[in-house]
mmCIF file of C-alpha atoms in Angstrom:
data_model
loop_
_atom_site.group_PDB
_atom_site.id
_atom_site.type_symbol
_atom_site.label_atom_id
_atom_site.label_comp_id
_atom_site.label_asym_id
_atom_site.label_seq_id
_atom_site.Cartn_x
_atom_site.Cartn_y
_atom_site.Cartn_z
ATOM 1 C CA MET A 1 15.845 13.436 3.045
ATOM 2 C CA GLY A 2 18.622 16.158 4.154
ATOM 3 C CA ALA A 3 21.234 14.832 5.876
ATOM 4 C CA ASP A 4 20.131 13.094 7.751
ATOM 5 C CA HIS A 5 17.125 11.733 5.522
ATOM 6 C CA ALA A 6 17.450 7.569 6.406
ATOM 7 C CA GLN A 7 16.825 7.479 10.075
ATOM 8 C CA ARG A 8 12.923 9.777 9.383
ATOM 9 C CA ALA A 9 9.188 7.861 9.306
ATOM 10 C CA PHE A 10 6.779 9.490 7.725
ATOM 11 C CA ILE A 11 2.803 9.306 8.938
ATOM 12 C CA GLY A 12 -0.787 9.806 6.239
ATOM 13 C CA SER A 13 -3.679 10.811 7.907
ATOM 14 C CA PHE A 14 -7.274 11.566 7.471
ATOM 15 C CA THR A 15 -7.421 15.744 8.332
ATOM 16 C CA SER A 16 -11.275 14.702 7.461
ATOM 17 C CA GLY A 17 -10.691 12.475 10.477
ATOM 18 C CA GLY A 18 -8.822 14.794 12.603
ATOM 19 C CA GLY A 19 -5.477 14.315 11.566
ATOM 20 C CA HIS A 20 -2.541 15.927 11.031
ATOM 21 C CA GLY A 21 -2.135 15.574 7.507
ATOM 22 C CA ILE A 22 1.723 14.220 7.153
ATOM 23 C CA SER A 23 4.110 13.808 10.204
ATOM 24 C CA VAL A 24 7.631 13.222 10.326
ATOM 25 C CA ALA A 25 9.099 10.728 12.324
ATOM 26 C CA ALA A 26 12.818 9.842 13.901
ATOM 27 C CA VAL A 27 13.328 6.488 14.490
ATOM 28 C CA ASP A 28 15.536 4.834 16.583
ATOM 29 C CA ARG A 29 17.180 2.166 14.183
ATOM 30 C CA ASP A 30 17.872 0.520 18.147
ATOM 31 C CA THR A 31 14.247 0.037 19.231
ATOM 32 C CA GLY A 32 11.613 1.030 16.409
ATOM 33 C CA ALA A 33 10.816 3.851 18.345
ATOM 34 C CA LEU A 34 9.401 6.781 16.896
ATOM 35 C CA THR A 35 10.048 9.866 17.793
ATOM 36 C CA LEU A 36 7.018 13.473 15.816
ATOM 37 C CA LEU A 37 9.444 16.193 14.716
ATOM 38 C CA GLY A 38 6.370 17.823 13.336
ATOM 39 C CA SER A 39 3.181 17.887 10.513
ATOM 40 C CA THR A 40 1.892 19.652 7.948
ATOM 41 C CA ASP A 41 -1.599 19.719 6.469
ATOM 42 C CA VAL A 42 -1.527 21.844 2.831
ATOM 43 C CA LEU A 43 -3.372 18.968 1.696
ATOM 44 C CA ALA A 44 -5.927 17.815 2.035
ATOM 45 C CA ASP A 45 -6.395 13.648 3.211
ATOM 46 C CA PRO A 46 -3.034 12.129 2.386
ATOM 47 C CA SER A 47 -4.089 8.907 2.816
ATOM 48 C CA PHE A 48 -1.087 7.383 1.128
ATOM 49 C CA LEU A 49 2.264 8.392 1.236
ATOM 50 C CA ALA A 50 5.456 6.967 -1.536
ATOM 51 C CA VAL A 51 9.162 7.861 -0.896
ATOM 52 C CA GLY A 52 11.009 8.893 -4.737
ATOM 53 C CA HIS A 53 13.587 10.895 -5.471
ATOM 54 C CA ALA A 54 13.880 14.095 -8.056
ATOM 55 C CA PRO A 55 15.234 13.369 -11.840
ATOM 56 C CA GLY A 56 17.395 15.727 -12.252
ATOM 57 C CA THR A 57 18.863 16.340 -9.363
ATOM 58 C CA GLY A 58 18.223 13.233 -7.205
ATOM 59 C CA ALA A 59 17.207 15.065 -4.113
ATOM 60 C CA PRO A 60 15.456 12.823 -1.944
ATOM 61 C CA LEU A 61 11.634 13.504 -1.969
ATOM 62 C CA LEU A 62 7.961 12.863 -0.198
ATOM 63 C CA TYR A 63 4.916 12.514 -3.034
ATOM 64 C CA ALA A 64 0.999 12.606 -1.265
ATOM 65 C CA VAL A 65 -2.317 11.528 -2.624
ATOM 66 C CA SER A 66 -4.851 13.865 -1.599
ATOM 67 C CA GLU A 67 -7.866 11.410 -1.200
ATOM 68 C CA ALA A 68 -10.453 13.920 -1.435
ATOM 69 C CA THR A 69 -13.211 14.847 -4.443
ATOM 70 C CA ASP A 70 -11.335 15.858 -6.096
ATOM 71 C CA GLY A 71 -8.116 13.528 -6.031
ATOM 72 C CA ALA A 72 -4.999 15.789 -6.435
ATOM 73 C CA VAL A 73 -1.568 14.707 -5.472
ATOM 74 C CA ALA A 74 2.131 16.797 -4.196
ATOM 75 C CA ALA A 75 5.712 16.455 -3.897
ATOM 76 C CA PHE A 76 7.662 17.690 -0.668
ATOM 77 C CA SER A 77 11.467 17.752 0.695
ATOM 78 C CA THR A 78 11.599 18.317 3.889
ATOM 79 C CA ASP A 79 14.934 19.767 6.157
ATOM 80 C CA ASP A 80 17.131 17.804 8.349
ATOM 81 C CA ASP A 81 14.962 19.391 11.127
ATOM 82 C CA GLY A 82 11.379 17.317 10.024
ATOM 83 C CA THR A 83 10.210 20.837 8.069
ATOM 84 C CA LEU A 84 7.972 19.601 5.141
ATOM 85 C CA ARG A 85 7.780 22.327 1.979
ATOM 86 C CA LEU A 86 6.419 21.641 -0.819
ATOM 87 C CA THR A 87 7.283 21.752 -4.283
ATOM 88 C CA GLY A 88 5.683 23.141 -7.114
ATOM 89 C CA GLU A 89 2.701 22.459 -7.293
ATOM 90 C CA VAL A 90 -1.145 20.635 -5.567
ATOM 91 C CA ARG A 91 -1.268 18.921 -9.089
ATOM 92 C CA PRO A 92 -5.250 17.814 -10.072
ATOM 93 C CA VAL A 93 -5.041 14.062 -10.713
ATOM 94 C CA ASP A 94 -7.976 14.136 -13.133
ATOM 95 C CA GLY A 95 -10.065 11.348 -10.427
ATOM 96 C CA SER A 96 -11.561 10.844 -8.139
ATOM 97 C CA GLY A 97 -10.331 9.742 -4.578
ATOM 98 C CA PRO A 98 -7.127 8.736 -5.173
ATOM 99 C CA THR A 99 -6.066 5.412 -2.880
ATOM 100 C CA HIS A 100 -2.849 5.340 -3.852
ATOM 101 C CA LEU A 101 -0.032 6.123 -6.127
ATOM 102 C CA ALA A 102 3.050 4.704 -6.850
ATOM 103 C CA LEU A 103 6.279 5.838 -9.286
ATOM 104 C CA ALA A 104 6.741 4.606 -13.289
ATOM 105 C CA GLU A 105 9.518 5.835 -15.365
ATOM 106 C CA GLY A 106 9.263 10.021 -15.286
ATOM 107 C CA HIS A 107 5.872 9.479 -13.726
ATOM 108 C CA LEU A 108 3.814 9.390 -10.864
ATOM 109 C CA LEU A 109 1.016 6.466 -11.170
ATOM 110 C CA THR A 110 -2.545 7.604 -8.939
ATOM 111 C CA ALA A 111 -4.924 5.055 -8.183
ATOM 112 C CA ASN A 112 -8.561 6.443 -7.621
ATOM 113 C CA TYR A 113 -11.336 4.225 -6.124
ATOM 114 C CA GLY A 114 -13.932 6.750 -6.357
ATOM 115 C CA SER A 115 -13.999 7.380 -10.241
ATOM 116 C CA GLY A 116 -12.224 3.676 -11.046
ATOM 117 C CA SER A 117 -9.338 5.300 -12.834
ATOM 118 C CA VAL A 118 -5.041 5.513 -12.813
ATOM 119 C CA THR A 119 -3.439 8.808 -13.627
ATOM 120 C CA ALA A 120 -0.273 9.440 -14.979
ATOM 121 C CA LEU A 121 1.663 12.288 -14.439
ATOM 122 C CA PRO A 122 4.897 13.396 -15.565
ATOM 123 C CA LEU A 123 8.224 14.729 -12.603
ATOM 124 C CA GLY A 124 10.021 18.554 -13.484
ATOM 125 C CA ASP A 125 13.595 18.603 -12.894
ATOM 126 C CA ASP A 126 12.473 18.600 -9.149
ATOM 127 C CA GLY A 127 10.535 15.758 -8.547
ATOM 128 C CA SER A 128 6.712 18.449 -9.427
ATOM 129 C CA PRO A 129 4.288 16.277 -11.145
ATOM 130 C CA GLY A 130 2.811 18.369 -13.645
ATOM 131 C CA PRO A 131 0.278 18.624 -15.307
ATOM 132 C CA ALA A 132 -1.714 14.135 -16.000
ATOM 133 C CA THR A 133 -0.870 13.222 -19.345
ATOM 134 C CA GLY A 134 -2.912 9.490 -19.611
ATOM 135 C CA VAL A 135 -5.929 8.860 -17.264
ATOM 136 C CA LEU A 136 -6.511 5.079 -18.608
ATOM 137 C CA ARG A 137 -9.984 4.872 -16.389
ATOM 138 C CA HIS A 138 -11.133 1.118 -15.721
ATOM 139 C CA GLU A 139 -14.738 -0.357 -16.321
ATOM 140 C CA GLY A 140 -16.839 -3.438 -15.130
ATOM 141 C CA ARG A 141 -18.472 -4.212 -11.562
ATOM 142 C CA GLY A 142 -18.964 -7.182 -8.962
ATOM 143 C CA PRO A 143 -21.775 -9.269 -6.878
ATOM 144 C CA ASP A 144 -21.627 -6.373 -4.174
ATOM 145 C CA GLU A 145 -23.668 -4.353 -4.906
ATOM 146 C CA GLY A 146 -22.512 -1.433 -1.737
ATOM 147 C CA ARG A 147 -19.692 -2.272 -2.228
ATOM 148 C CA GLN A 148 -18.502 -3.113 -6.562
ATOM 149 C CA ALA A 149 -21.515 -1.353 -8.123
ATOM 150 C CA GLY A 150 -18.109 0.251 -11.008
ATOM 151 C CA PRO A 151 -14.363 0.367 -10.956
ATOM 152 C CA HIS A 152 -12.379 0.996 -8.014
ATOM 153 C CA ALA A 153 -8.635 1.264 -8.566
ATOM 154 C CA HIS A 154 -7.686 1.303 -4.823
ATOM 155 C CA GLN A 155 -3.267 0.457 -5.984
ATOM 156 C CA VAL A 156 -1.153 0.861 -8.260
ATOM 157 C CA LEU A 157 2.142 -0.185 -9.001
ATOM 158 C CA ALA A 158 5.468 -0.914 -11.314
ATOM 159 C CA ASP A 159 7.087 -4.731 -11.074
ATOM 160 C CA PRO A 160 9.768 -5.723 -10.446
ATOM 161 C CA SER A 161 11.168 -6.082 -14.071
ATOM 162 C CA GLY A 162 9.876 -2.626 -14.551
ATOM 163 C CA LYS A 163 8.249 -2.779 -18.309
ATOM 164 C CA TRP A 164 4.294 -3.153 -16.602
ATOM 165 C CA VAL A 165 2.218 -1.402 -14.685
ATOM 166 C CA LEU A 166 -0.303 -3.471 -12.395
ATOM 167 C CA SER A 167 -3.691 -2.305 -10.682
ATOM 168 C CA VAL A 168 -5.183 -3.381 -8.434
ATOM 169 C CA ASP A 169 -9.250 -2.801 -8.203
ATOM 170 C CA LEU A 170 -11.904 -3.622 -6.051
ATOM 171 C CA GLY A 171 -15.026 -3.068 -7.663
ATOM 172 C CA THR A 172 -14.079 -5.189 -10.451
ATOM 173 C CA ASP A 173 -11.968 -7.950 -8.704
ATOM 174 C CA SER A 174 -9.845 -7.752 -10.969
ATOM 175 C CA VAL A 175 -6.107 -7.072 -11.692
ATOM 176 C CA ARG A 176 -4.215 -4.649 -14.577
ATOM 177 C CA VAL A 177 -1.781 -5.040 -16.588
ATOM 178 C CA CYS A 178 -0.454 -1.918 -18.098
ATOM 179 C CA ALA A 179 1.711 -0.316 -20.347
ATOM 180 C CA LEU A 180 3.289 2.903 -19.512
ATOM 181 C CA ASP A 181 4.812 5.333 -22.130
ATOM 182 C CA PRO A 182 7.639 7.231 -20.789
ATOM 183 C CA GLU A 183 8.222 9.546 -23.361
ATOM 184 C CA THR A 184 3.820 10.866 -23.450
ATOM 185 C CA GLY A 185 3.023 9.547 -19.324
ATOM 186 C CA SER A 186 0.583 7.523 -21.838
ATOM 187 C CA LEU A 187 -1.451 4.680 -20.574
ATOM 188 C CA ARG A 188 -2.807 1.311 -22.134
ATOM 189 C CA LEU A 189 -4.443 -1.937 -20.863
ATOM 190 C CA HIS A 190 -2.066 -5.335 -21.553
ATOM 191 C CA ALA A 191 -3.964 -7.810 -20.028
ATOM 192 C CA GLU A 192 -7.324 -7.900 -17.151
ATOM 193 C CA THR A 193 -6.653 -11.258 -14.714
ATOM 194 C CA THR A 194 -10.334 -12.101 -13.207
ATOM 195 C CA LEU A 195 -10.535 -13.202 -9.454
ATOM 196 C CA ARG A 196 -13.156 -14.287 -8.030
ATOM 197 C CA PRO A 197 -16.375 -12.436 -7.748
ATOM 198 C CA GLY A 198 -16.414 -10.216 -4.289
ATOM 199 C CA THR A 199 -13.143 -10.880 -2.837
ATOM 200 C CA GLY A 200 -12.666 -7.731 -3.843
ATOM 201 C CA PRO A 201 -8.833 -7.673 -4.622
ATOM 202 C CA ARG A 202 -7.392 -4.562 -2.624
ATOM 203 C CA HIS A 203 -3.200 -4.599 -2.991
ATOM 204 C CA LEU A 204 -0.855 -6.773 -3.842
ATOM 205 C CA ALA A 205 2.519 -7.714 -2.962
ATOM 206 C CA PHE A 206 5.747 -9.266 -5.019
ATOM 207 C CA HIS A 207 7.824 -11.978 -3.779
ATOM 208 C CA PRO A 208 11.423 -10.948 -3.727
ATOM 209 C CA SER A 209 11.601 -13.728 -6.714
ATOM 210 C CA GLY A 210 9.586 -11.368 -8.455
ATOM 211 C CA GLY A 211 7.582 -14.766 -9.558
ATOM 212 C CA GLN A 212 5.025 -14.501 -7.351
ATOM 213 C CA VAL A 213 2.247 -11.791 -6.603
ATOM 214 C CA TYR A 214 -0.034 -11.789 -3.443
ATOM 215 C CA VAL A 215 -3.123 -10.309 -3.591
ATOM 216 C CA LEU A 216 -4.979 -8.971 -1.110
ATOM 217 C CA ASN A 217 -9.166 -9.695 -1.166
ATOM 218 C CA GLU A 218 -10.666 -7.358 1.310
ATOM 219 C CA LEU A 219 -14.624 -7.965 0.902
ATOM 220 C CA GLU A 220 -13.320 -11.636 1.704
ATOM 221 C CA PRO A 221 -10.015 -12.651 4.329
ATOM 222 C CA THR A 222 -8.349 -14.111 1.580
ATOM 223 C CA VAL A 223 -5.363 -14.175 -0.406
ATOM 224 C CA THR A 224 -4.841 -14.510 -4.426
ATOM 225 C CA VAL A 225 -1.687 -16.337 -4.874
ATOM 226 C CA CYS A 226 -0.947 -15.938 -8.127
ATOM 227 C CA ARG A 227 2.212 -16.514 -11.077
ATOM 228 C CA TRP A 228 4.275 -13.433 -12.335
ATOM 229 C CA ASP A 229 5.283 -13.589 -15.780
ATOM 230 C CA ALA A 230 7.345 -10.646 -16.005
ATOM 231 C CA ALA A 231 8.094 -11.340 -19.955
ATOM 232 C CA ALA A 232 4.598 -10.770 -20.812
ATOM 233 C CA GLY A 233 3.052 -9.139 -18.001
ATOM 234 C CA LEU A 234 0.591 -12.223 -17.540
ATOM 235 C CA LEU A 235 -0.763 -12.841 -14.405
ATOM 236 C CA GLU A 236 -2.404 -15.509 -12.729
ATOM 237 C CA PRO A 237 -4.230 -16.859 -10.455
ATOM 238 C CA LEU A 238 -2.998 -20.350 -8.945
ATOM 239 C CA GLY A 239 -5.453 -20.677 -4.976
ATOM 240 C CA GLU A 240 -6.052 -18.584 -2.957
ATOM 241 C CA THR A 241 -5.660 -18.689 1.080
ATOM 242 C CA GLN A 242 -7.341 -17.733 4.655
ATOM 243 C CA VAL A 243 -5.935 -14.920 6.260
ATOM 244 C CA LEU A 244 -6.881 -14.985 9.640
ATOM 245 C CA PRO A 245 -7.712 -18.603 12.241
ATOM 246 C CA HIS A 246 -10.747 -20.521 10.601
ATOM 247 C CA ASP A 247 -12.102 -19.638 14.171
ATOM 248 C CA HIS A 248 -11.626 -15.774 14.393
ATOM 249 C CA ASP A 249 -15.404 -15.761 14.516
ATOM 250 C CA GLU A 250 -15.578 -17.534 18.465
ATOM 251 C CA GLY A 251 -14.842 -14.703 21.471
ATOM 252 C CA ALA A 252 -15.114 -11.396 21.272
ATOM 253 C CA GLY A 253 -14.797 -10.229 17.861
ATOM 254 C CA ALA A 254 -17.115 -12.985 16.565
ATOM 255 C CA GLY A 255 -20.013 -11.554 14.096
ATOM 256 C CA VAL A 256 -17.327 -8.067 13.431
ATOM 257 C CA ARG A 257 -16.332 -8.965 9.430
ATOM 258 C CA THR A 258 -12.793 -8.641 8.617
ATOM 259 C CA TYR A 259 -11.072 -5.898 5.897
ATOM 260 C CA PRO A 260 -8.187 -6.751 5.167
ATOM 261 C CA SER A 261 -5.992 -3.868 3.623
ATOM 262 C CA GLU A 262 -2.402 -4.419 3.353
ATOM 263 C CA VAL A 263 -0.641 -7.361 2.292
ATOM 264 C CA VAL A 264 3.800 -7.854 3.010
ATOM 265 C CA VAL A 265 6.403 -9.915 2.089
ATOM 266 C CA SER A 266 9.625 -10.741 4.076
ATOM 267 C CA ARG A 267 12.975 -9.681 2.260
ATOM 268 C CA ASP A 268 14.248 -13.542 1.944
ATOM 269 C CA GLY A 269 10.231 -14.425 0.812
ATOM 270 C CA ARG A 270 9.996 -16.638 4.405
ATOM 271 C CA PHE A 271 7.560 -14.390 5.577
ATOM 272 C CA LEU A 272 3.713 -12.451 4.448
ATOM 273 C CA TRP A 273 2.283 -10.655 6.639
ATOM 274 C CA THR A 274 -1.486 -9.010 6.214
ATOM 275 C CA ALA A 275 -2.713 -6.439 8.459
ATOM 276 C CA ASN A 276 -7.061 -7.368 8.991
ATOM 277 C CA ARG A 277 -9.468 -4.541 9.868
ATOM 278 C CA GLY A 278 -11.772 -5.555 12.286
ATOM 279 C CA HIS A 279 -10.837 -8.520 13.728
ATOM 280 C CA ASP A 280 -7.533 -6.153 14.983
ATOM 281 C CA SER A 281 -4.561 -8.350 14.285
ATOM 282 C CA ILE A 282 -1.402 -9.376 11.427
ATOM 283 C CA SER A 283 -1.395 -12.321 10.284
ATOM 284 C CA VAL A 284 1.521 -13.884 9.790
ATOM 285 C CA LEU A 285 1.816 -16.676 6.850
ATOM 286 C CA THR A 286 5.149 -18.929 5.792
ATOM 287 C CA LEU A 287 6.394 -18.868 2.809
ATOM 288 C CA ASP A 288 7.596 -22.677 1.180
ATOM 289 C CA GLU A 289 10.780 -22.473 -1.170
ATOM 290 C CA SER A 290 8.920 -22.025 -4.516
ATOM 291 C CA GLY A 291 7.139 -18.881 -3.067
ATOM 292 C CA GLU A 292 2.995 -20.647 -4.095
ATOM 293 C CA LYS A 293 1.547 -22.521 -1.536
ATOM 294 C CA PRO A 294 1.317 -19.824 2.160
ATOM 295 C CA VAL A 295 0.429 -21.583 5.456
ATOM 296 C CA LEU A 296 -0.899 -19.234 8.046
ATOM 297 C CA ALA A 297 0.378 -19.366 11.156
ATOM 298 C CA ALA A 298 -0.493 -16.984 13.497
ATOM 299 C CA ALA A 299 -2.094 -13.748 14.693
ATOM 300 C CA VAL A 300 -1.053 -11.183 17.113
ATOM 301 C CA GLY A 301 -3.324 -8.106 18.145
ATOM 302 C CA CYS A 302 -1.717 -4.637 16.353
ATOM 303 C CA GLY A 303 -1.652 -2.508 19.008
ATOM 304 C CA GLY A 304 -4.642 -0.182 18.489
ATOM 305 C CA ARG A 305 -8.446 -0.683 15.481
ATOM 306 C CA TRP A 306 -8.904 -0.817 12.081
ATOM 307 C CA PRO A 307 -5.706 -1.945 10.812
ATOM 308 C CA ARG A 308 -5.517 0.480 7.896
ATOM 309 C CA ASP A 309 -1.738 0.120 7.179
ATOM 310 C CA LEU A 310 0.959 -2.175 7.488
ATOM 311 C CA THR A 311 4.528 -1.660 5.931
ATOM 312 C CA LEU A 312 8.232 -2.817 6.815
ATOM 313 C CA ASP A 313 10.682 -0.916 7.658
ATOM 314 C CA PRO A 314 14.746 -0.714 5.347
ATOM 315 C CA THR A 315 16.388 -3.435 7.988
ATOM 316 C CA GLY A 316 13.425 -6.022 8.357
ATOM 317 C CA GLN A 317 13.212 -6.278 11.953
ATOM 318 C CA TRP A 318 10.271 -4.352 12.349
ATOM 319 C CA LEU A 319 6.962 -3.987 10.599
ATOM 320 C CA TYR A 320 4.519 -0.702 11.530
ATOM 321 C CA ALA A 321 0.645 -0.832 11.692
ATOM 322 C CA ALA A 322 -0.895 3.002 11.197
ATOM 323 C CA ASN A 323 -3.988 2.139 13.244
ATOM 324 C CA GLU A 324 -6.749 4.652 11.642
ATOM 325 C CA ARG A 325 -9.384 3.684 14.200
ATOM 326 C CA SER A 326 -7.031 3.937 17.965
ATOM 327 C CA GLY A 327 -5.369 6.959 15.508
ATOM 328 C CA ASN A 328 -1.742 5.054 16.555
ATOM 329 C CA VAL A 329 1.185 3.885 14.667
ATOM 330 C CA SER A 330 2.700 0.617 16.854
ATOM 331 C CA TRP A 331 5.489 -1.175 15.815
ATOM 332 C CA PHE A 332 6.553 -4.680 16.185
ATOM 333 C CA ALA A 333 10.158 -6.876 16.224
ATOM 334 C CA VAL A 334 9.759 -9.348 14.575
ATOM 335 C CA ASP A 335 10.860 -12.499 15.171
ATOM 336 C CA ALA A 336 13.996 -13.863 12.322
ATOM 337 C CA GLU A 337 12.946 -17.510 12.557
ATOM 338 C CA THR A 338 9.465 -17.873 13.232
ATOM 339 C CA GLY A 339 8.087 -14.569 11.383
ATOM 340 C CA ILE A 340 6.295 -12.988 13.709
ATOM 341 C CA PRO A 341 5.264 -9.841 15.784
ATOM 342 C CA ALA A 342 5.838 -9.021 19.418
ATOM 343 C CA HIS A 343 4.800 -5.828 19.807
ATOM 344 C CA ALA A 344 7.066 -3.802 20.787
ATOM 345 C CA GLY A 345 5.845 0.213 21.456
ATOM 346 C CA SER A 346 3.030 2.751 19.657
ATOM 347 C CA VAL A 347 3.811 6.726 19.132
ATOM 348 C CA GLU A 348 0.043 8.604 18.849
ATOM 349 C CA VAL A 349 -1.055 10.002 15.368
ATOM 350 C CA PRO A 350 -4.717 10.832 15.141
ATOM 351 C CA ALA A 351 -6.905 8.845 12.041
ATOM 352 C CA ALA A 352 -3.115 7.541 10.877
ATOM 353 C CA SER A 353 -3.118 5.955 7.352
ATOM 354 C CA CYS A 354 -0.118 4.869 6.419
ATOM 355 C CA VAL A 355 4.049 5.057 7.181
ATOM 356 C CA VAL A 356 6.984 5.504 4.862
ATOM 357 C CA PHE A 357 10.789 5.311 4.833
ATOM 358 C CA GLY A 358 12.991 7.545 3.237
#
């Protein structure tokens, strides 16, 4: 943001875990390297970020959640030197523990893990969020008593058509499809797709064609492939694929439970990557022309411990892992033929949780 905004990366981190809040980094497009420029801790635990633009001026902005009991969101602009400036007010989301946010129809949406709900906040002309206008509360539970005693919305995003909002709920083993009223900011439940009990869906990603959805499960290391009907707003599960090699329980990591965290699809629709906490790896799955039959091809080290987030840069050449427990962000060169990432470097970022580009 600013004159050189295309060469900036923004990194979220847990201030409660020793993180610096939101860090700004310069990006070397030739090597993928990140150089830290500065940070702000004005917002507690900004665990997830999103880049957008002010509706009135078109100015680029950075949005962040505060993953606290009293959840909140904020918008920031940045100067060319990387200084972040709060735009408008820090707004409560009327929910607890927001873990994800997205933009849709002039609104900022948050998935609130603690309260099991999705919130919509309207954006002013300057892009700052206003008071919440809609809160859709999820209902249900799953078989894992420790993690699924109630709903836990973990991700919210608009589908490629812009007509629907999808929310992924780890607690209820389901994905909800909602309609957002752009005038009132209200959210209406349209449909709910139930996945296999106990899988604990966390995040999803769309195939570039828009016709397939890949739901990454946290409580079991699998991805559920679904067919997406944008006209009807319906999600149809087709099957599951393991994201870890069959021998993952052997060797040094034996007995360590794995919690997949993020799923990314290549821009040409040939590859799918997942970040795997515990196994501390990045899995590579190849996709056929239909996009409905992923095949596990490889798993490589994530360059640290506990990869909470995985992000592809705008060129599609570099993959970035935010490694929370080792406190670093690693970057990888993606092989254009195989999709296998090769570790190229890392930068220290305590309690790193998210990387976005703007």
